[in-house]
Amino acid sequence: MQIDAAFVHGKVVTMDLRGTVAEAVAVAHGRVLAVGRTDDVLDLAGRQTRIVDLRGRLLLPGFTDCHTHFHSYSLQESGQVLDLRGARSLDEALSMIAHRAEKLSPGEWLQGGRWDKNQWPDDRATSPKRLRRGGDFPTKEALDTVVPQNPAFLKSKDGHSAWVNSAALDIAGITAETATPPGGAILRDSTTGEPTGVLQESASGLVRRHIPEPTLPRIREAIRDGMRAANALGVTGIHNIEGPDVFEAFQLLESDSELTLRVVSYVPRASLDDAVALGLRSGFGGAWHRLGGVKLMLDGALGSQTAAMLEPFEGTDNAGLLEMSEDELYELACKASENGLNIAVHAIGDRANHILVNVLERLAQNEIGVGARHRVEHAQHFAAEDVQRFGRLGLIASMQPVHLCDDIAIAERRLGGRSAGMFLFRSLLRAGARLCFGSDAPVESIDPLAGLHAAVARQRRDGTPPEGWHPEERLGMMEALHAYTAGAAHAGGNETIAGSIEPGKLADFAVLSHDVTALPADELRQARVEMTVVDGETVYDAAA
Ligand SMILES: [Zn+2]
């Protein structure tokens, strides 16, 4: 038989179990046919075969980002919603907002956000009306000055707080009398009880449900742009966490042969009963799009100080928010497990992770869902004894190393000495946990090379701190690559077809400018993705 493509004269790090490194790969019908020496692969080539000379460069399995909100990422990537990540002060944010607000039509919602109050200097003393509660959160009054008419709903960088203006509060009918929903917080004036303009966790839904939903064609259009951007960074697969509309959009993109990413979809808790009623099980679907399971939220996030902690954040009596009790989580976990659905549970604070380990331990003891690929999203902060329990259960920690860059300062300030319990890559691995990595895009850049750098150097992009943050938790490059490839495939349940370069597996590759497996950590930032191949087809080529 004739092969469709031959990738030759490279360094092929296959990520298979034996750690095979080869020179060349033969591809036929979107799958790997052979891996080996250049001469042997060229022997399989015919006149129609596309020969790609790698010129010594590194060829890896394509990266899978194990935690994305891809439609949101796509909207942000294409500039369709406001992006405040660059704002270094409240004033800077407000002028960016004002600029965008000018372009709104009457009644149109101002959306987007990703503002990060942790990056803003504390100017409470000079303007008490603009920042509230710990001198941190911005107010509706500040937002009203630049968006007086249109409703505005602006998410924080971590997505766990929403900054809204008076028009949005009016539409949602939120006043001093509004009850706080369970698992949420409405920040209020301590004397009048008036909402100050920040809604956290479940409370943001009070406003969000009044924002018109985008249409399916608009979602598809955005995702097309997003896929191009992700492919250009070597991403060939995602584990995506979004609602039924995006789940449907990926199905339509697949049926029109437009997907250039492998998608494993995790649907929200609100869809659990529907999935059970329909008999949908994890793994349903095919090589392009499959159901991963159900995403559950257990706590908030560090940047909003809503992560559930065993002890309060430093200098406060706030120990964060739990979205549900241990028993409620156990009930949901049983229901999902008994119906063949994996759960992906968001847990950031040490209290959330403690509760989650309790629940998964109980499931194991009661032999419910044996062999399920339940996973913990973020798994950011642990009490020491829970790391061992986590590992003994062989649980999957779905982590985003790149979060570390911004979290160093937040953790030092909010957790003090407890920050040593953050991002325990090495300890979790040593205890027996399985790692898979992602970005949480659009919270952070979807670029896997940024994540790899954070995992192996434990530094910000600028190389600080020079010795690495809690350097004993650094990973080796092969361990970090594993979490983006083979570990990702295991977590998504598609390890028989993805995650490594082996005969019979999908021909999804990334070609890098530098051999990152041999590069010192401080030179890693020079590396670029130069080519991305999905299903044997080149979907990105820097030289083209
Ligand atoms: Zn997320």
Coordinates of C-alpha atoms and ligand atoms in Angstrom, one line a residue:
M1 CA 0.0 0.0 0.0
Q2 CA 1.1 3.6 -0.6
I3 CA 1.4 6.0 2.3
D4 CA 0.0 9.5 2.2
A5 CA 2.8 11.3 4.0
A6 CA 6.3 10.6 5.3
F7 CA 7.9 12.8 8.0
V8 CA 11.6 12.1 7.8
H9 CA 15.0 13.2 9.1
G10 CA 13.7 14.3 12.4
K11 CA 13.8 13.4 16.1
V12 CA 10.6 11.7 16.8
V13 CA 9.9 11.5 20.5
T14 CA 7.0 9.0 20.4
M15 CA 5.9 9.2 24.1
D16 CA 5.2 5.5 23.9
L17 CA 5.6 3.3 27.1
R18 CA 9.1 2.2 26.1
G19 CA 10.3 5.8 25.5
T20 CA 11.0 5.1 21.8
V21 CA 12.8 7.9 19.9
A22 CA 12.8 7.5 16.1
E23 CA 13.7 9.4 12.9
A24 CA 10.6 9.2 10.8
V25 CA 6.9 8.5 10.7
A26 CA 4.7 7.0 7.9
V27 CA 1.1 8.2 7.7
A28 CA -1.8 6.6 5.9
H29 CA -5.5 7.5 6.1
G30 CA -4.9 9.9 9.0
R31 CA -3.2 7.2 11.1
V32 CA 0.4 6.3 11.9
L33 CA 1.4 3.4 9.8
A34 CA 5.0 3.0 10.8
V35 CA 7.6 4.6 13.1
G36 CA 11.3 4.1 12.5
R37 CA 14.4 5.1 10.4
T38 CA 14.1 7.5 7.6
D39 CA 15.2 4.9 5.0
D40 CA 12.6 2.4 6.1
V41 CA 9.8 5.0 6.0
L42 CA 10.9 6.3 2.6
D43 CA 10.8 2.7 1.3
L44 CA 7.0 2.9 1.9
A45 CA 6.6 6.1 -0.1
G46 CA 5.1 6.2 -3.6
R47 CA 4.7 8.9 -6.2
Q48 CA 1.7 10.4 -4.4
T49 CA 3.3 10.5 -1.0
R50 CA 3.9 13.9 0.6
I51 CA 7.5 13.9 2.0
V52 CA 8.1 16.3 4.8
D53 CA 11.8 16.8 5.7
L54 CA 12.0 17.7 9.4
R55 CA 15.6 18.8 9.0
G56 CA 16.5 17.4 12.4
R57 CA 13.7 19.1 14.3
L58 CA 11.6 17.5 17.1
L59 CA 8.3 15.9 16.2
L60 CA 6.0 15.1 19.1
P61 CA 2.5 13.9 19.5
G62 CA 0.3 17.0 19.2
F63 CA -0.5 18.7 22.5
T64 CA -3.9 18.2 24.1
D65 CA -5.1 21.0 26.4
C66 CA -7.0 19.3 29.1
H67 CA -9.0 22.2 30.4
T68 CA -10.4 24.8 28.0
H69 CA -13.5 26.9 27.7
F70 CA -13.0 27.0 24.0
H71 CA -15.9 29.1 22.8
S72 CA -15.0 31.8 25.3
Y73 CA -11.4 31.5 24.3
S74 CA -12.3 31.9 20.7
L75 CA -14.4 35.0 21.4
Q76 CA -11.5 36.6 23.3
E77 CA -8.9 35.5 20.7
S78 CA -10.9 37.1 17.9
G79 CA -11.4 40.3 19.9
Q80 CA -15.2 39.9 19.9
V81 CA -15.4 40.6 23.6
L82 CA -13.5 43.0 25.8
D83 CA -10.1 41.7 27.1
L84 CA -8.9 43.4 30.2
R85 CA -6.0 41.1 31.0
G86 CA -3.5 43.9 30.1
A87 CA -5.0 46.5 32.5
R88 CA -2.5 47.2 35.2
S89 CA -4.8 49.5 37.2
L90 CA -8.4 50.3 37.7
D91 CA -8.0 53.5 35.6
E92 CA -6.5 51.6 32.8
A93 CA -9.3 49.1 32.9
L94 CA -11.9 51.9 32.9
S95 CA -10.4 53.6 29.9
M96 CA -10.4 50.3 27.9
I97 CA -14.0 49.8 28.9
A98 CA -15.0 53.3 27.9
H99 CA -13.4 52.8 24.5
R100 CA -15.4 49.6 23.9
A101 CA -18.6 51.1 25.4
E102 CA -18.6 53.8 22.7
K103 CA -19.2 51.1 20.0
L104 CA -22.2 49.5 21.7
S105 CA -25.7 49.8 20.2
P106 CA -28.6 50.8 22.5
G107 CA -29.4 47.9 24.9
E108 CA -26.4 45.8 23.8
W109 CA -24.6 44.0 26.7
L110 CA -20.9 44.9 27.3
Q111 CA -19.2 41.5 27.8
G112 CA -15.9 39.9 28.3
G113 CA -13.6 41.1 31.1
R114 CA -10.8 39.0 32.5
W115 CA -9.8 41.9 34.8
D116 CA -7.3 41.0 37.5
K117 CA -7.6 43.1 40.6
N118 CA -4.6 41.3 42.0
Q119 CA -2.5 43.3 39.5
W120 CA -4.0 46.6 40.5
P121 CA -2.4 48.9 43.1
D122 CA -4.6 49.5 46.1
D123 CA -6.0 53.0 45.6
R124 CA -8.7 52.8 48.2
A125 CA -7.3 55.7 50.2
T126 CA -7.7 58.1 47.3
S127 CA -11.0 56.9 45.9
P128 CA -13.1 55.0 48.5
K129 CA -16.1 54.8 46.1
R130 CA -14.3 52.8 43.5
L131 CA -12.9 49.8 45.3
R132 CA -14.5 47.9 48.0
R133 CA -13.9 45.1 50.5
G134 CA -10.3 44.9 51.3
G135 CA -9.6 47.6 48.8
D136 CA -9.8 45.0 46.2
F137 CA -13.0 44.7 44.2
P138 CA -14.1 47.4 41.8
T139 CA -17.6 48.9 42.2
K140 CA -20.7 49.5 40.1
E141 CA -20.1 53.3 40.6
A142 CA -16.8 53.1 38.9
L143 CA -18.3 51.1 36.0
D144 CA -21.3 53.4 35.7
T145 CA -19.0 56.4 35.0
V146 CA -17.9 54.7 31.7
V147 CA -20.9 52.6 30.9
P148 CA -23.9 54.6 32.2
Q149 CA -26.6 53.2 29.8
N150 CA -25.8 49.8 28.5
P151 CA -25.8 46.8 30.8
A152 CA -22.2 45.5 31.6
F153 CA -21.2 42.1 32.8
L154 CA -17.4 41.7 33.1
K155 CA -15.8 38.5 34.4
S156 CA -12.7 38.5 36.5
K157 CA -9.6 36.8 35.1
D158 CA -10.3 33.6 37.1
G159 CA -14.0 33.7 35.9
H160 CA -15.2 33.5 39.5
S161 CA -16.4 37.1 40.0
A162 CA -18.5 39.3 37.8
W163 CA -18.3 43.1 37.9
V164 CA -21.6 44.6 36.8
N165 CA -23.0 48.1 36.5
S166 CA -26.2 49.6 37.8
A167 CA -28.0 48.9 34.5
A168 CA -27.2 45.2 34.7
L169 CA -28.3 45.1 38.3
D170 CA -31.6 46.8 37.4
I171 CA -32.3 44.3 34.6
A172 CA -31.7 41.4 37.0
G173 CA -33.7 43.2 39.7
I174 CA -30.9 42.8 42.2
T175 CA -31.3 45.2 45.2
A176 CA -30.4 45.3 48.9
E177 CA -33.3 42.9 49.5
T178 CA -32.1 40.2 47.1
A179 CA -31.3 37.0 48.9
T180 CA -27.8 35.5 48.3
P181 CA -28.1 32.3 46.4
P182 CA -26.4 29.2 47.9
G183 CA -22.8 28.8 46.8
G184 CA -22.6 32.4 45.8
A185 CA -21.9 35.9 47.2
I186 CA -23.3 39.3 46.4
L187 CA -20.8 41.9 47.7
R188 CA -22.7 44.5 49.6
D189 CA -22.2 47.8 51.4
S190 CA -21.8 46.9 55.0
T191 CA -24.3 49.5 56.3
T192 CA -27.0 49.7 53.6
G193 CA -26.8 46.1 52.2
E194 CA -26.8 47.6 48.7
P195 CA -25.0 45.4 46.1
T196 CA -21.6 47.1 45.4
G197 CA -21.3 45.6 41.8
V198 CA -19.5 42.3 42.3
L199 CA -21.3 39.0 42.1
Q200 CA -19.4 35.8 42.9
E201 CA -19.8 32.1 41.9
S202 CA -23.5 31.1 41.6
A203 CA -24.6 34.7 42.3
S204 CA -23.2 35.8 38.9
G205 CA -25.9 33.6 37.3
L206 CA -28.6 36.1 38.6
V207 CA -27.4 38.6 35.9
R208 CA -25.9 36.2 33.4
R209 CA -29.2 34.6 32.6
H210 CA -30.5 37.9 31.2
I211 CA -27.8 38.1 28.6
P212 CA -29.0 36.9 25.2
E213 CA -27.4 33.6 24.1
P214 CA -25.2 33.6 20.9
T215 CA -26.7 31.7 18.0
L216 CA -25.2 28.4 16.8
P217 CA -23.8 29.9 13.6
R218 CA -22.1 32.6 15.6
I219 CA -20.6 30.0 18.0
R220 CA -19.3 27.9 15.0
E221 CA -17.8 31.0 13.4
A222 CA -15.9 31.9 16.6
I223 CA -14.7 28.3 17.1
R224 CA -13.3 28.2 13.6
D225 CA -11.1 31.2 14.4
G226 CA -10.2 29.7 17.8
M227 CA -9.1 26.4 16.2
R228 CA -6.7 28.2 13.8
A229 CA -5.1 30.0 16.7
A230 CA -4.8 26.9 18.8
N231 CA -3.4 24.8 15.9
A232 CA -0.7 27.5 15.4
L233 CA 0.5 26.7 18.9
G234 CA 0.7 22.9 18.4
V235 CA -2.6 22.1 20.0
T236 CA -4.3 19.2 18.3
G237 CA -6.8 18.3 21.0
I238 CA -8.8 19.9 23.8
H239 CA -10.9 18.7 26.7
N240 CA -13.6 21.3 26.6
I241 CA -15.8 22.5 29.5
E242 CA -18.9 24.4 28.2
G243 CA -22.6 24.1 27.8
P244 CA -24.9 22.2 25.5
D245 CA -24.8 24.9 22.8
V246 CA -21.1 24.5 22.3
F247 CA -21.4 20.7 22.6
E248 CA -23.8 20.9 19.7
A249 CA -21.6 23.3 17.7
F250 CA -18.7 20.8 17.8
Q251 CA -21.1 18.1 16.5
L252 CA -22.0 20.3 13.6
L253 CA -18.4 21.2 12.9
E254 CA -17.5 17.5 12.9
S255 CA -20.3 16.6 10.5
D256 CA -19.2 19.3 8.1
S257 CA -15.6 18.0 8.4
E258 CA -14.4 21.3 9.8
L259 CA -12.8 20.2 13.0
T260 CA -9.0 20.6 13.2
L261 CA -8.9 19.7 16.9
R262 CA -9.9 16.5 18.7
V263 CA -12.5 17.4 21.2
V264 CA -13.5 15.7 24.5
S265 CA -16.5 17.5 25.8
Y266 CA -17.4 17.8 29.5
V267 CA -21.0 19.0 30.0
P268 CA -22.2 21.0 33.1
R269 CA -23.9 19.6 36.1
A270 CA -27.2 20.9 34.8
S271 CA -26.9 18.3 32.0
L272 CA -26.3 15.3 34.2
D273 CA -29.9 14.2 34.5
D274 CA -30.4 14.6 30.7
A275 CA -27.3 12.6 30.0
V276 CA -28.5 9.8 32.3
A277 CA -32.0 9.9 30.9
L278 CA -30.6 9.5 27.4
G279 CA -28.2 6.8 28.4
L280 CA -25.2 8.8 27.3
R281 CA -22.0 7.4 28.7
S282 CA -18.4 8.7 28.8
G283 CA -16.7 7.8 25.6
F284 CA -19.7 8.2 23.4
G285 CA -18.6 9.7 20.1
G286 CA -15.6 9.1 17.8
A287 CA -12.1 10.1 17.1
W288 CA -13.0 13.7 16.5
H289 CA -15.5 14.4 19.3
R290 CA -16.5 12.3 22.2
L291 CA -18.2 12.8 25.6
G292 CA -15.8 13.0 28.4
G293 CA -18.2 13.4 31.3
V294 CA -19.8 15.9 33.6
K295 CA -18.1 18.9 35.1
L296 CA -19.0 19.7 38.7
M297 CA -18.0 22.8 40.7
L298 CA -16.9 22.4 44.3
D299 CA -15.3 25.7 45.2
G300 CA -14.2 29.1 43.8
A301 CA -10.8 30.4 42.9
L302 CA -7.7 31.9 44.6
G303 CA -7.7 35.2 42.7
S304 CA -11.3 35.9 43.9
Q305 CA -10.5 34.5 47.4
T306 CA -13.5 32.1 46.9
A307 CA -11.4 28.9 46.9
A308 CA -12.6 26.7 49.9
M309 CA -9.8 26.7 52.5
L310 CA -9.3 24.6 55.7
E311 CA -8.1 27.9 57.3
P312 CA -9.1 31.5 56.4
F313 CA -7.0 33.5 53.9
E314 CA -4.3 35.4 55.7
G315 CA -5.5 38.3 57.8
T316 CA -9.2 37.7 57.1
D317 CA -12.0 35.5 58.5
N318 CA -12.9 34.4 54.9
A319 CA -12.3 30.7 54.2
G320 CA -13.9 30.8 50.7
L321 CA -17.0 29.2 49.3
L322 CA -18.2 25.6 48.9
E323 CA -20.7 25.1 46.1
M324 CA -22.1 21.9 47.7
S325 CA -21.6 19.7 50.8
E326 CA -19.6 16.5 50.8
D327 CA -22.8 14.5 50.9
E328 CA -24.3 16.3 47.9
L329 CA -21.1 15.7 45.9
Y330 CA -21.1 12.0 46.9
E331 CA -24.7 11.7 45.7
L332 CA -23.8 13.3 42.3
A333 CA -20.7 11.2 42.0
C334 CA -22.7 8.0 42.6
K335 CA -25.3 9.0 40.1
A336 CA -22.7 9.8 37.5
S337 CA -20.6 6.7 38.2
E338 CA -23.5 4.3 38.2
N339 CA -24.5 5.6 34.8
G340 CA -21.1 5.3 33.2
L341 CA -20.3 9.0 33.4
N342 CA -16.9 10.4 34.5
I343 CA -16.9 13.4 36.7
A344 CA -14.4 16.3 36.4
V345 CA -14.6 18.2 39.7
H346 CA -13.3 21.7 40.0
A347 CA -11.4 21.9 43.3
I348 CA -8.8 24.6 44.1
G349 CA -8.5 25.2 47.9
D350 CA -7.2 22.6 50.3
R351 CA -10.6 22.2 51.9
A352 CA -12.2 21.5 48.5
N353 CA -9.5 18.9 47.7
H354 CA -9.9 17.3 51.1
I355 CA -13.6 16.9 50.6
L356 CA -13.1 15.6 47.1
V357 CA -10.6 13.0 48.2
N358 CA -13.1 11.9 50.9
V359 CA -15.8 11.4 48.3
L360 CA -13.6 9.6 45.8
E361 CA -12.3 7.4 48.6
R362 CA -15.9 6.5 49.6
L363 CA -16.7 5.7 46.0
A364 CA -13.7 3.4 45.8
Q365 CA -14.5 1.7 49.2
N366 CA -18.1 1.1 48.0
E367 CA -16.8 -0.1 44.6
I368 CA -18.9 2.4 42.7
G369 CA -17.6 3.3 39.2
V370 CA -14.5 1.1 39.4
G371 CA -12.1 2.1 36.6
A372 CA -13.9 5.4 36.0
R373 CA -11.7 8.3 34.8
H374 CA -12.9 10.7 37.4
R375 CA -10.6 13.7 37.6
V376 CA -9.9 16.8 39.7
E377 CA -9.7 20.1 37.8
H378 CA -7.0 22.4 39.0
A379 CA -6.0 20.4 42.1
Q380 CA -4.2 23.5 43.2
H381 CA -3.8 23.5 46.9
F382 CA -3.4 20.5 49.2
A383 CA -2.9 19.7 52.9
A384 CA 0.0 17.4 53.1
E385 CA -1.9 14.2 54.2
D386 CA -4.4 14.6 51.3
V387 CA -1.6 14.3 48.7
Q388 CA -0.9 10.8 49.8
R389 CA -4.5 9.8 49.8
F390 CA -5.0 11.4 46.4
G391 CA -2.0 9.4 45.1
R392 CA -3.1 6.1 46.7
L393 CA -6.4 6.3 44.8
G394 CA -4.4 6.9 41.6
L395 CA -6.6 9.9 40.8
I396 CA -6.1 12.2 37.8
A397 CA -5.0 15.7 38.6
S398 CA -5.9 18.0 35.7
M399 CA -3.7 20.9 36.3
Q400 CA -2.7 24.2 34.6
P401 CA 0.9 24.9 35.3
V402 CA 0.7 28.3 33.6
H403 CA -1.6 29.5 36.4
L404 CA 1.4 29.5 38.6
C405 CA 2.9 32.6 37.0
D406 CA 0.2 34.9 38.3
D407 CA -0.6 32.8 41.4
I408 CA 2.9 33.2 43.0
A409 CA 2.1 36.7 44.3
I410 CA -1.5 35.9 45.1
A411 CA -0.6 32.8 47.1
E412 CA 2.2 34.5 49.0
R413 CA -0.1 37.3 50.0
R414 CA -3.3 35.3 50.7
L415 CA -1.8 32.0 52.0
G416 CA 1.5 33.0 53.6
G417 CA 3.4 29.8 54.6
R418 CA 0.6 27.6 53.2
S419 CA 1.6 28.6 49.7
A420 CA 4.1 25.7 49.8
G421 CA 1.0 23.5 49.2
M422 CA 0.4 25.0 45.8
F423 CA 0.9 23.2 42.4
L424 CA 2.4 20.0 43.9
F425 CA 3.4 18.5 40.5
R426 CA 6.3 16.4 41.9
S427 CA 4.6 15.4 45.2
L428 CA 1.4 14.3 43.4
L429 CA 3.3 12.3 40.9
R430 CA 5.5 10.6 43.5
A431 CA 2.3 9.7 45.5
G432 CA 0.9 7.9 42.6
A433 CA -1.4 10.5 40.9
R434 CA -1.7 10.8 37.2
L435 CA -1.2 14.2 35.7
C436 CA -2.7 15.9 32.7
F437 CA -2.1 19.5 31.8
G438 CA -4.0 22.3 30.2
S439 CA -4.4 26.1 30.3
D440 CA -7.9 27.0 31.4
A441 CA -8.0 29.2 28.3
P442 CA -9.2 32.0 28.1
V443 CA -8.1 32.4 31.7
E444 CA -4.5 31.9 30.6
S445 CA -2.8 31.5 27.2
I446 CA -3.5 28.2 25.4
D447 CA 0.2 28.0 24.4
P448 CA 1.5 24.6 25.7
L449 CA 5.1 25.8 25.6
A450 CA 4.2 28.4 28.2
G451 CA 2.7 25.6 30.4
L452 CA 5.7 23.4 29.9
H453 CA 8.0 26.2 31.0
A454 CA 5.9 26.8 34.1
A455 CA 6.0 23.1 34.9
V456 CA 9.7 22.6 34.5
A457 CA 11.0 25.9 35.8
R458 CA 8.3 27.0 38.2
Q459 CA 9.0 30.6 37.1
R460 CA 7.1 33.4 35.5
R461 CA 7.8 34.0 31.8
D462 CA 10.4 36.6 32.8
G463 CA 12.4 34.0 34.6
T464 CA 11.5 35.0 38.1
P465 CA 12.0 33.8 40.8
P466 CA 15.5 32.7 39.4
E467 CA 15.7 29.6 41.5
G468 CA 12.1 28.6 40.8
W469 CA 9.1 28.9 43.1
H470 CA 9.2 25.9 45.5
P471 CA 11.7 24.3 43.1
E472 CA 11.4 20.9 44.7
E473 CA 8.0 20.6 42.9
R474 CA 9.5 21.1 39.4
L475 CA 9.0 18.4 36.8
G476 CA 11.4 17.1 34.2
M477 CA 10.5 18.0 30.6
M478 CA 9.5 14.4 29.7
E479 CA 7.2 14.3 32.6
A480 CA 5.6 17.6 31.6
L481 CA 5.3 16.5 28.0
H482 CA 3.6 13.3 29.1
A483 CA 0.9 15.3 30.9
Y484 CA 0.2 17.2 27.6
T485 CA 0.1 14.0 25.5
A486 CA -0.2 10.4 26.9
G487 CA -1.5 11.6 30.2
A488 CA -4.0 13.8 28.5
A489 CA -5.2 10.8 26.4
H490 CA -5.6 8.7 29.5
A491 CA -7.6 11.4 31.2
G492 CA -9.9 11.8 28.2
G493 CA -10.3 8.0 27.8
N494 CA -8.9 7.9 24.3
E495 CA -5.5 6.5 25.0
T496 CA -6.0 3.6 22.5
I497 CA -6.0 6.1 19.6
A498 CA -4.2 9.2 20.9
G499 CA -1.4 10.5 23.1
S500 CA 1.6 8.8 21.5
I501 CA 3.1 8.2 18.1
E502 CA 2.6 4.4 17.4
P503 CA 1.3 2.4 14.5
G504 CA -2.5 2.6 14.4
K505 CA -2.8 5.8 16.4
L506 CA -4.0 9.1 15.1
A507 CA -1.5 11.1 13.0
D508 CA -1.6 14.3 15.2
F509 CA 1.8 15.9 15.6
A510 CA 3.6 19.1 16.6
V511 CA 7.0 20.0 15.1
L512 CA 9.1 22.3 17.2
S513 CA 11.9 24.7 16.3
H514 CA 14.1 23.5 19.2
D515 CA 14.6 20.1 20.9
V516 CA 12.9 21.0 24.1
T517 CA 13.8 17.6 25.6
A518 CA 17.5 18.7 25.6
L519 CA 17.1 22.5 26.2
P520 CA 17.9 24.1 29.5
A521 CA 14.9 25.6 31.2
D522 CA 16.1 29.2 30.7
E523 CA 16.3 28.7 26.9
L524 CA 12.9 27.1 26.6
R525 CA 11.2 30.4 25.7
Q526 CA 13.1 30.4 22.4
A527 CA 11.2 27.3 21.2
R528 CA 8.3 27.7 18.8
V529 CA 5.9 25.4 17.2
E530 CA 6.7 25.4 13.4
M531 CA 4.2 22.8 12.1
T532 CA 1.0 21.2 13.3
V533 CA -0.5 18.0 11.8
V534 CA -3.9 16.7 12.5
D535 CA -5.3 13.5 11.0
G536 CA -2.2 13.4 8.8
E537 CA -2.9 16.9 7.3
T538 CA -0.8 20.0 8.0
V539 CA -3.1 22.5 9.7
Y540 CA -0.4 25.0 10.5
D541 CA 3.0 25.6 8.9
A542 CA 5.1 28.6 10.0
A543 CA 7.0 28.5 6.7
A544 CA 3.9 28.6 4.5
Ligands
ZN1 ZN -11.9 26.5 33.8

